[in-house]
Coordinates of C-alpha atoms in Angstrom, one line a residue:
X1 CA -3.8 12.4 0.4
X2 CA -0.8 10.7 2.0
X3 CA -1.2 7.8 4.3
X4 CA 0.1 9.7 7.3
X5 CA -2.4 12.5 6.7
X6 CA -5.2 9.9 6.5
X7 CA -4.2 8.4 9.9
X8 CA -3.9 12.0 11.3
X9 CA -7.4 12.9 10.1
X10 CA -8.8 9.7 11.5
X11 CA -7.3 10.5 14.9
X12 CA -9.4 13.7 15.0
X13 CA -12.6 11.6 15.0
X14 CA -12.4 9.3 18.0
X15 CA -15.1 6.9 16.6
X16 CA -13.1 6.4 13.4
X17 CA -9.7 6.0 15.1
X18 CA -10.3 2.5 16.3
X19 CA -7.7 0.0 15.2
X20 CA -10.1 -1.9 13.0
X21 CA -11.2 1.3 11.2
X22 CA -7.6 2.3 10.6
X23 CA -6.8 -1.2 9.4
X24 CA -9.7 -1.2 6.9
X25 CA -8.7 2.1 5.6
X26 CA -5.1 0.9 5.1
X27 CA -6.4 -2.1 3.2
X28 CA -8.4 0.2 0.9
X29 CA -5.3 2.2 -0.1
X30 CA -4.6 1.7 -3.8
X31 CA -1.6 3.5 -5.2
X32 CA 0.2 3.6 -8.5
X33 CA 2.4 0.6 -7.5
X34 CA -0.8 -1.5 -7.4
X35 CA -2.5 0.0 -10.4
X36 CA 0.4 -0.1 -13.0
X37 CA 0.7 -3.9 -13.2
X38 CA -3.0 -4.2 -13.7
X39 CA -3.1 -1.6 -16.4
X40 CA -0.1 -3.2 -18.1
X41 CA -1.9 -6.6 -18.2
X42 CA -5.1 -5.0 -19.5
X43 CA -3.2 -3.1 -22.2
X44 CA -1.5 -6.4 -23.2
X45 CA -4.8 -8.2 -23.5
X46 CA -6.3 -5.3 -25.5
X47 CA -3.2 -5.2 -27.8
X48 CA -3.5 -8.9 -28.6
X49 CA -7.2 -8.5 -29.2
X50 CA -6.5 -5.6 -31.6
X51 CA -3.8 -7.5 -33.4
X52 CA -6.2 -10.3 -34.2
X53 CA -9.3 -8.0 -34.5
X54 CA -10.7 -9.4 -37.8
X55 CA -10.3 -13.0 -36.6
X56 CA -11.9 -12.1 -33.3
X57 CA -14.9 -10.5 -34.9
X58 CA -15.3 -13.5 -37.3
X59 CA -15.2 -15.9 -34.4
X60 CA -17.8 -13.9 -32.4
X61 CA -20.0 -13.7 -35.5
X62 CA -19.8 -17.5 -36.1
X63 CA -20.6 -18.2 -32.4
X64 CA -23.5 -15.7 -32.5
X65 CA -24.9 -17.3 -35.7
X66 CA -24.5 -20.8 -34.2
X67 CA -26.6 -19.8 -31.2
X68 CA -29.2 -17.8 -33.1
X69 CA -30.0 -20.4 -35.7
X70 CA -31.5 -22.8 -33.2

């Protein structure tokens, strides 16, 4: 739903058309321009983790054994 349509639909309901309600809906808008950088960063983190997967698993195993021996 486009932003203009959202504001138009809010104007149909007088209680929801207050400036604070419209402002909070605008703050909740998340589009591709906000999501793509986050997914790129997440993909980079996962890629680095996968490149060093064996070492990551070995490190987690050593830490786990360290805490379970006591």
